[in-house]
JSON list of C-alpha atoms in Angstrom, two decimals:
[
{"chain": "A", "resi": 262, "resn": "UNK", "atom": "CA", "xyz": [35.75, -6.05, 8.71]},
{"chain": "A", "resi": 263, "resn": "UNK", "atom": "CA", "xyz": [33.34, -3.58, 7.81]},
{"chain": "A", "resi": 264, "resn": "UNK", "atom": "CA", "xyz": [29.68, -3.56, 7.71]},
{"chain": "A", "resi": 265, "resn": "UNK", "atom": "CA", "xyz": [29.57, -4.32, 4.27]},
{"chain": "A", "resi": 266, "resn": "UNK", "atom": "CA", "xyz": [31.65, -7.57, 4.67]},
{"chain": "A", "resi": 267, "resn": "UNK", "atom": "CA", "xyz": [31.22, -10.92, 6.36]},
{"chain": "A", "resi": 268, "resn": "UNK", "atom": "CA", "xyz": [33.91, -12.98, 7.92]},
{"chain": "A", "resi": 269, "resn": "UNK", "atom": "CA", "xyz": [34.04, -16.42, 6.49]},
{"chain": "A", "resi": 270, "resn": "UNK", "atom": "CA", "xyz": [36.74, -19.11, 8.29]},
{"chain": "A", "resi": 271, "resn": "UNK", "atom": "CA", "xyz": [37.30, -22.20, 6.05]},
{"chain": "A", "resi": 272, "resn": "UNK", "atom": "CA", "xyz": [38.30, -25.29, 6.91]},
{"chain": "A", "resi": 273, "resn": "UNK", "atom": "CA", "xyz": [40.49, -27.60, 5.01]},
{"chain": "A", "resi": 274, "resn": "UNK", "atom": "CA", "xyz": [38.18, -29.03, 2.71]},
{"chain": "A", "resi": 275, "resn": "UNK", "atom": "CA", "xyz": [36.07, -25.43, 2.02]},
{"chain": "A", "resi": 276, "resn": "UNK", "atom": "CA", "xyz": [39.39, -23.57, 1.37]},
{"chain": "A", "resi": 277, "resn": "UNK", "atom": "CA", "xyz": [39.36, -24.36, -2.81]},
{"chain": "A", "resi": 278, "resn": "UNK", "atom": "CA", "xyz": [35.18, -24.14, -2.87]},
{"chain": "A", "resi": 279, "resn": "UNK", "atom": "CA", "xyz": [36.18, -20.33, -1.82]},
{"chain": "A", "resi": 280, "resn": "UNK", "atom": "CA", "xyz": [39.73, -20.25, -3.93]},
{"chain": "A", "resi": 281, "resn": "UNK", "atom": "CA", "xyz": [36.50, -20.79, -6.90]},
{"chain": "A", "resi": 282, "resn": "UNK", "atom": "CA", "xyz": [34.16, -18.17, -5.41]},
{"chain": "A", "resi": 283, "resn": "UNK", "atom": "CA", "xyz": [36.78, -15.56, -6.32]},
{"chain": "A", "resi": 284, "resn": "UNK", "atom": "CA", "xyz": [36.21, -15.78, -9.92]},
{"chain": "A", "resi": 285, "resn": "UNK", "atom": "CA", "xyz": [32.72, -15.24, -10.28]},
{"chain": "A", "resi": 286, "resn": "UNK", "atom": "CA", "xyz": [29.52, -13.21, -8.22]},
{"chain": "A", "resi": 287, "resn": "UNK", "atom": "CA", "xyz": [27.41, -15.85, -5.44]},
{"chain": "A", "resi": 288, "resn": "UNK", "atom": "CA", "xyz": [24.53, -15.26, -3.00]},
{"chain": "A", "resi": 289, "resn": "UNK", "atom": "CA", "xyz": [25.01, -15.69, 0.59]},
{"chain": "A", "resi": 290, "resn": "UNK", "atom": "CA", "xyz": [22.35, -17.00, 2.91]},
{"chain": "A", "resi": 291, "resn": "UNK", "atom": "CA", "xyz": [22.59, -16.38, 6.93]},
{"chain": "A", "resi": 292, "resn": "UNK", "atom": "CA", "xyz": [20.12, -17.61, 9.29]},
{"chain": "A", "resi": 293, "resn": "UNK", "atom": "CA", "xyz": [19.71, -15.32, 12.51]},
{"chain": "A", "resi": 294, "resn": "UNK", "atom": "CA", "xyz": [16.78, -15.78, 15.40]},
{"chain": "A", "resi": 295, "resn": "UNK", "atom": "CA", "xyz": [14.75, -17.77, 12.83]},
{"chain": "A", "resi": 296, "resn": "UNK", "atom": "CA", "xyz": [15.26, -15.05, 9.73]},
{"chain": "A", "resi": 297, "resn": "UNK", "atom": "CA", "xyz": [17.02, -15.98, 6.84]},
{"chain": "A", "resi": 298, "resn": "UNK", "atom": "CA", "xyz": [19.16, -13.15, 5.51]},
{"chain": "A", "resi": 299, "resn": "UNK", "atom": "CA", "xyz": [19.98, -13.43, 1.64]},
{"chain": "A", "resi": 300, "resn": "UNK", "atom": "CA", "xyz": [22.48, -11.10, -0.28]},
{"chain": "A", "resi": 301, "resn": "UNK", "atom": "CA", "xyz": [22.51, -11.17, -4.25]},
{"chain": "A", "resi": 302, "resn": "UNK", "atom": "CA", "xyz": [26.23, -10.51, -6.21]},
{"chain": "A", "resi": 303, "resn": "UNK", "atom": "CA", "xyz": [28.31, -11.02, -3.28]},
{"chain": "A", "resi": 304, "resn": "UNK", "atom": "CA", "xyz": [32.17, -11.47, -3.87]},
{"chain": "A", "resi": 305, "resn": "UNK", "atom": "CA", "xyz": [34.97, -12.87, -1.97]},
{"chain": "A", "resi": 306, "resn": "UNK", "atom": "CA", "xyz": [37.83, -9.42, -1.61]},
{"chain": "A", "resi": 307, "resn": "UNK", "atom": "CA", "xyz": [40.64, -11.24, 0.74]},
{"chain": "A", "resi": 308, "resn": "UNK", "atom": "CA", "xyz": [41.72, -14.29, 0.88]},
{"chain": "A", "resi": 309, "resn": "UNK", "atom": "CA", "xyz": [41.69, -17.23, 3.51]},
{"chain": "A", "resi": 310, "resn": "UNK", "atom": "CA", "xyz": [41.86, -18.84, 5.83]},
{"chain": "A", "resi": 311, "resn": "UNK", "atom": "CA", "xyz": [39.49, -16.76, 6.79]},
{"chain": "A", "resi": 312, "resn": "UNK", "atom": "CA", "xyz": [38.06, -15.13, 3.54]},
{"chain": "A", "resi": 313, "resn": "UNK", "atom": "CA", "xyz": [35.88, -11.58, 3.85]},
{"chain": "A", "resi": 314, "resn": "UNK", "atom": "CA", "xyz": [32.99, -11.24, 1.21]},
{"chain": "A", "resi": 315, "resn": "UNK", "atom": "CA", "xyz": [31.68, -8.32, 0.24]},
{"chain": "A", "resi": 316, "resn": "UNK", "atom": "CA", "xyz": [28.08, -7.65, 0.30]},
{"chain": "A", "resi": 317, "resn": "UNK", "atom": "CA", "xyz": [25.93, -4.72, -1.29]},
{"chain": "A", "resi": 318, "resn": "UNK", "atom": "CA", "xyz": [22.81, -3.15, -0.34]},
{"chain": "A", "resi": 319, "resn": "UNK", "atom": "CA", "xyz": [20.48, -4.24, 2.75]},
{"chain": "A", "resi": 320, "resn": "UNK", "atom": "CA", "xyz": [19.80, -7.99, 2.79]},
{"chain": "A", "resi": 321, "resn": "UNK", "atom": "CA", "xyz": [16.24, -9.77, 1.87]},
{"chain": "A", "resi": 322, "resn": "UNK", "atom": "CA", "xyz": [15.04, -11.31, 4.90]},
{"chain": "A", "resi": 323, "resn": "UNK", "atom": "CA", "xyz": [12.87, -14.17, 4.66]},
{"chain": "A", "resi": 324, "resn": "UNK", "atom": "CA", "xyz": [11.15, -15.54, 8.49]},
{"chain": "A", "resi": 325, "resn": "UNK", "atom": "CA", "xyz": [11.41, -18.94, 8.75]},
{"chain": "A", "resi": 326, "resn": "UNK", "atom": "CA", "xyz": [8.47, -20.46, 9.91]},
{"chain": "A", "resi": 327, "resn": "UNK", "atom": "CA", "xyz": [7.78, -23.45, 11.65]},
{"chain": "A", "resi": 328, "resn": "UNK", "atom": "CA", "xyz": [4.00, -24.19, 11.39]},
{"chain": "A", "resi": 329, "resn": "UNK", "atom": "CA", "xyz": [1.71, -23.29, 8.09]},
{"chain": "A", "resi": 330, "resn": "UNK", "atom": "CA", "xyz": [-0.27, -20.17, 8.15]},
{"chain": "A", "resi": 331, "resn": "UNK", "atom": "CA", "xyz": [-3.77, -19.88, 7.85]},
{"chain": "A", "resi": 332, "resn": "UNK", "atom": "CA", "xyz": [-4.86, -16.70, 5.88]},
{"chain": "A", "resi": 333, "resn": "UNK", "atom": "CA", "xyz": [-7.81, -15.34, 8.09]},
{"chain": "A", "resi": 334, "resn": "UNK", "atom": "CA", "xyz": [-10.16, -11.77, 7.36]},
{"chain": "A", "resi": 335, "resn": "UNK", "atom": "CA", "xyz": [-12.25, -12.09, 10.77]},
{"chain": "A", "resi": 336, "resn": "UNK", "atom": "CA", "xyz": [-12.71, -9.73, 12.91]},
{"chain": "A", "resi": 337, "resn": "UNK", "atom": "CA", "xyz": [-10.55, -9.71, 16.43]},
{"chain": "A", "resi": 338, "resn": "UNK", "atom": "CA", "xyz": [-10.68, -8.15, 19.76]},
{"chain": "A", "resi": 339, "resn": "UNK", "atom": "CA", "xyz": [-6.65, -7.04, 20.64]},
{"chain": "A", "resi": 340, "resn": "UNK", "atom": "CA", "xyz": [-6.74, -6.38, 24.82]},
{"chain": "A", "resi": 341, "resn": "UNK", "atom": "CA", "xyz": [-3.82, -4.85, 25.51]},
{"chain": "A", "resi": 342, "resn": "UNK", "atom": "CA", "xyz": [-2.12, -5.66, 29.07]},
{"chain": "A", "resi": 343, "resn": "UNK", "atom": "CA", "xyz": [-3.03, -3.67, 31.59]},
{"chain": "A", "resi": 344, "resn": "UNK", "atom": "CA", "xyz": [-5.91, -2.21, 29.61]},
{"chain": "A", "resi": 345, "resn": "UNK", "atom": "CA", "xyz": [-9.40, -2.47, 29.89]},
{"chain": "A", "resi": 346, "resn": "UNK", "atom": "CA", "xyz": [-10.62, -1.61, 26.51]},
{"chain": "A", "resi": 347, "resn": "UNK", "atom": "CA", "xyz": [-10.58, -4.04, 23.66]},
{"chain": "A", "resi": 348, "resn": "UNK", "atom": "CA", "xyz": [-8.72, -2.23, 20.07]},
{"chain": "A", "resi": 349, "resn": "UNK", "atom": "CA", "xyz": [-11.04, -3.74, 17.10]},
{"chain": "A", "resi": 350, "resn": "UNK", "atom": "CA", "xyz": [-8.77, -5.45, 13.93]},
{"chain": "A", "resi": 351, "resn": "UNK", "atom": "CA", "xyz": [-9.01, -7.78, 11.20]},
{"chain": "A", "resi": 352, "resn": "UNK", "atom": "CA", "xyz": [-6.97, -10.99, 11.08]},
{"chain": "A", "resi": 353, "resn": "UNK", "atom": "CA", "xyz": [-4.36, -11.20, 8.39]},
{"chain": "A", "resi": 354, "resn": "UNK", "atom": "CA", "xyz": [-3.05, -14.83, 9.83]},
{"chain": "A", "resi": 355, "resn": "UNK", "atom": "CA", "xyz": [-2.63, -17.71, 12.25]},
{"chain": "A", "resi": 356, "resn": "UNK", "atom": "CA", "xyz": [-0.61, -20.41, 13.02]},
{"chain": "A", "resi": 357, "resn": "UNK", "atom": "CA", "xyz": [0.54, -22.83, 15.70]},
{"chain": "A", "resi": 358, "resn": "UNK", "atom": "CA", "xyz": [3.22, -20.49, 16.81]},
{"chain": "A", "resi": 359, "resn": "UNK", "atom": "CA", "xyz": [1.87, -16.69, 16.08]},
{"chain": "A", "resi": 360, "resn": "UNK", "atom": "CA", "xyz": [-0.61, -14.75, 14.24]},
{"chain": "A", "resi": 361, "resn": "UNK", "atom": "CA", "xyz": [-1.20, -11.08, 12.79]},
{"chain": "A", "resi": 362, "resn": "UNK", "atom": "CA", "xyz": [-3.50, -8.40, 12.27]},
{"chain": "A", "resi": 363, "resn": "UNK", "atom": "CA", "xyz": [-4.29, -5.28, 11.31]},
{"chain": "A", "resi": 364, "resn": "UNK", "atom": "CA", "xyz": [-5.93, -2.15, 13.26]},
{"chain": "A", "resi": 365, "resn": "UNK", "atom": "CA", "xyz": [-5.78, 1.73, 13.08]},
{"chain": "A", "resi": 366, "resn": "UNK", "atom": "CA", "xyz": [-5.08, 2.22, 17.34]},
{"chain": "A", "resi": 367, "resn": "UNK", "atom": "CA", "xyz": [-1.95, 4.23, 17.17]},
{"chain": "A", "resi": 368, "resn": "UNK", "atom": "CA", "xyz": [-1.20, 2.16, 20.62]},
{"chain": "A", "resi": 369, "resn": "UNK", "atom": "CA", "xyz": [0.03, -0.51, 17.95]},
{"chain": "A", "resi": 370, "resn": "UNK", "atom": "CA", "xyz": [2.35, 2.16, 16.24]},
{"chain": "A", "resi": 371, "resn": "UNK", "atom": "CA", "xyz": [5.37, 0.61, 18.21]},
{"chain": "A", "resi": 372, "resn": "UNK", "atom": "CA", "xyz": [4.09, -2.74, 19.11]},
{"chain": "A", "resi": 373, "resn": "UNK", "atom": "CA", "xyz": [7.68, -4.57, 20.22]},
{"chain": "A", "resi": 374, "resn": "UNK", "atom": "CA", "xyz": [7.22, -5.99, 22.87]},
{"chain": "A", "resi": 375, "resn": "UNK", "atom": "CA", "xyz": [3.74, -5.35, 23.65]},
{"chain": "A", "resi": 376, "resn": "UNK", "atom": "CA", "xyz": [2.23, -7.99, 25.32]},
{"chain": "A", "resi": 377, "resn": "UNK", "atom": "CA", "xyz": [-1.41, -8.87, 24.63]},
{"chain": "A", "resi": 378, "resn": "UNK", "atom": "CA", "xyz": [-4.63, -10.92, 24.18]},
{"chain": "A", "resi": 379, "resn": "UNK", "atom": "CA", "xyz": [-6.30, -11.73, 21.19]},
{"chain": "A", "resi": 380, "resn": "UNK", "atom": "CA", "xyz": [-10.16, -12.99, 20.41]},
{"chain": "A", "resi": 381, "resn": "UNK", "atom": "CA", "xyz": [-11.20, -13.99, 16.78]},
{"chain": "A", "resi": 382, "resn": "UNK", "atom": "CA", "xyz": [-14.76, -13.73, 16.20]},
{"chain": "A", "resi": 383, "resn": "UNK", "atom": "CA", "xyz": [-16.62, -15.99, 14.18]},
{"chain": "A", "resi": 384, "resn": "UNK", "atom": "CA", "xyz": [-13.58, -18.91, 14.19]},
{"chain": "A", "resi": 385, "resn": "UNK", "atom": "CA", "xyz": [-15.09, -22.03, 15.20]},
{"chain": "A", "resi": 386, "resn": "UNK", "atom": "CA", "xyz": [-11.94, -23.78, 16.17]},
{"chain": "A", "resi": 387, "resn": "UNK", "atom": "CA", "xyz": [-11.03, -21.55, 19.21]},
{"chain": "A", "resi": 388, "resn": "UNK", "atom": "CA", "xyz": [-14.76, -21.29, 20.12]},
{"chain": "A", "resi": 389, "resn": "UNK", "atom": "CA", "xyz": [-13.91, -17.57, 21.54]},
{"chain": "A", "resi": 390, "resn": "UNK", "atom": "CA", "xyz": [-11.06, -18.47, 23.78]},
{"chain": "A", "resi": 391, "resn": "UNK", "atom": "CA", "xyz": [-8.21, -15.96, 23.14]},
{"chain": "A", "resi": 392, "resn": "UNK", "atom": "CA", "xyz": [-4.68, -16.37, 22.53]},
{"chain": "A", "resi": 393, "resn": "UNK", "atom": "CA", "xyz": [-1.67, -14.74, 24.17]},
{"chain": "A", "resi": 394, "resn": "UNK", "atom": "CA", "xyz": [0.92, -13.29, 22.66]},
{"chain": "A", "resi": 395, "resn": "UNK", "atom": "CA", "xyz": [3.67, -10.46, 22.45]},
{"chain": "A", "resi": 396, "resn": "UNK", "atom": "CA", "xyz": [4.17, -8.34, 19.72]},
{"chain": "A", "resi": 397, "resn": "UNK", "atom": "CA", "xyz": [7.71, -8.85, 17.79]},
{"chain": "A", "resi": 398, "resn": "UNK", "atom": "CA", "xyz": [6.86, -6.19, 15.22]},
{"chain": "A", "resi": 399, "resn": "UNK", "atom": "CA", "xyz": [4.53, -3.47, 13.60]},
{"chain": "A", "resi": 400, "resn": "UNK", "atom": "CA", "xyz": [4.87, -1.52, 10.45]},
{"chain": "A", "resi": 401, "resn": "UNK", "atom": "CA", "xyz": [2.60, 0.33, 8.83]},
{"chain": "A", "resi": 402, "resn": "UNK", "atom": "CA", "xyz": [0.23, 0.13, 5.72]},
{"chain": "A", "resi": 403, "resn": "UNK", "atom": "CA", "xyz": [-1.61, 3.85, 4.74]},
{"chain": "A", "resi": 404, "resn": "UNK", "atom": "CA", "xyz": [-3.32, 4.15, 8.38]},
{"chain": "A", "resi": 405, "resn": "UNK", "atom": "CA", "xyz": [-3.41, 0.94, 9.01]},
{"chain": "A", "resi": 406, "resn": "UNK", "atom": "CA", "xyz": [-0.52, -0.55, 11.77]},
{"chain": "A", "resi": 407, "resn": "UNK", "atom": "CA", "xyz": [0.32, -4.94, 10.72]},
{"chain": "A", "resi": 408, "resn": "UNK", "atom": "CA", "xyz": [1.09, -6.34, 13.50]},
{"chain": "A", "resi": 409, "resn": "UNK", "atom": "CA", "xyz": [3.21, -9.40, 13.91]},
{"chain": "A", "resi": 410, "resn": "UNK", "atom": "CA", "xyz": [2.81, -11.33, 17.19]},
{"chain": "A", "resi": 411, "resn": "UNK", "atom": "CA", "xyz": [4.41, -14.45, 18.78]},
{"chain": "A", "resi": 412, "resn": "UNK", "atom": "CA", "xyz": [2.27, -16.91, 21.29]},
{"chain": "A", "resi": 413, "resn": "UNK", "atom": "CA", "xyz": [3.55, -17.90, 24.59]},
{"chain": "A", "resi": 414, "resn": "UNK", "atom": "CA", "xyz": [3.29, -21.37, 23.65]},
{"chain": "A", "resi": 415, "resn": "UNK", "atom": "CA", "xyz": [2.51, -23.35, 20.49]},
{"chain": "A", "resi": 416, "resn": "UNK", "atom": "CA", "xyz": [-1.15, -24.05, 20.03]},
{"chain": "A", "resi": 417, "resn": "UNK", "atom": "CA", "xyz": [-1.60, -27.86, 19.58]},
{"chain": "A", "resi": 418, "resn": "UNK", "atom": "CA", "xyz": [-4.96, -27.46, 18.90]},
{"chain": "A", "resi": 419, "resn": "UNK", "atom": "CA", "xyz": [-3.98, -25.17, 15.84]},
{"chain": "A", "resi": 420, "resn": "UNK", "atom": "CA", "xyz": [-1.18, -27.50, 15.03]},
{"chain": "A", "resi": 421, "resn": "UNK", "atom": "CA", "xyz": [-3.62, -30.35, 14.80]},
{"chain": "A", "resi": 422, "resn": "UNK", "atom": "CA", "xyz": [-6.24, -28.35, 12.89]},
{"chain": "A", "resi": 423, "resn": "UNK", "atom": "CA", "xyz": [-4.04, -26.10, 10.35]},
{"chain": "A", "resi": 424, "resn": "UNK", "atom": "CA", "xyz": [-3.23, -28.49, 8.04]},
{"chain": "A", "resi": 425, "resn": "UNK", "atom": "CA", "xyz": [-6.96, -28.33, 6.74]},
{"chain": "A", "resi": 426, "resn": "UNK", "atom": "CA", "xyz": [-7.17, -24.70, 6.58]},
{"chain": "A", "resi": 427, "resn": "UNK", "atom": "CA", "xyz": [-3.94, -23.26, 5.64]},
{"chain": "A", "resi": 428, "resn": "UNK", "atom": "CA", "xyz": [-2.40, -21.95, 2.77]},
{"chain": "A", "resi": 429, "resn": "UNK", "atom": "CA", "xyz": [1.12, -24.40, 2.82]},
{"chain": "A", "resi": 430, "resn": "UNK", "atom": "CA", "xyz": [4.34, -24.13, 4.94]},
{"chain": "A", "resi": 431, "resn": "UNK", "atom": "CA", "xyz": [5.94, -20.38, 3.99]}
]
């Protein structure tokens, strides 16, 4: 199988809801680490019992997430392990299980892995005390690095609290 097609084994009962697939064009949805990967105008090319579907072009990934997100603008302190100096951002979000901001430190460029501490100022519902995290991801925006972080543990204090002030399960 190439990289352009994904293994499918059927069972007994699946084999004629793929037999049907043949005939027309069908998304496929795969869930990997908590993503959801979705391909548009997939077809089946070989037969089963193990059928191989084509796919075409890169994937749209869609994160899973299992708390709401609050959408937050304040500003944050990001202290870096093993650093002494604090890197000034702006929230973009929080949640029970991660958060994200912005900054211009070029320290963020490549964030993977990165792990760090995290102050929001002016957010009465931490009342300063910072969060831990690692970063999972960065990309950039102009000259501005969004950074993607996970927490070392769920806040249930956030839990508790988001409901009020966030935007809806994404």
């Amino acid at each position: 199988v190439s990289e352009k097609e994904i293994e499918i084994v059927s069972g007994d009962k699946t084999q004629a809801y793929f037999a049907e697939l043949k005939r027309r064009r069908f998304k496929v949805s795969v869930v990997v680490k908590n993503a959801l990967y979705i391909w548009e105008n997939c077809k089946v090319v070989k037969d089963g019992p193990t059928y191989e579907v084509q796919i075409e072009g890169g994937p749209q990934v869609v994160n899973r997430r299992k708390y709401p997100r609050i959408p937050l603008t304040n500003v944050c302190e990001i202290l870096l392990k093993g650093e002494t100096e604090p890197i000034i951002g702006r929230m973009v979000n929080l949640s029970a299980g991660g958060f994200a901001f912005t900054c211009t430190d070029k320290r963020l460029a490549s964030a993977s892995e990165q792990k760090l501490d995290l102050t929001i100022k002016d957010f009465d519902l931490l009342k300063g005390r910072a969060l831990s995290g690692v970063a999972h991801r960065s990309s950039t925006d102009g000259s501005n690095y969004i950074v993607g972080c996970r927490m070392l543990a769920d806040d249930k204090e956030i839990e508790i609290n988001a409901e009020d002030l966030a935007v809806g399960d994404v």
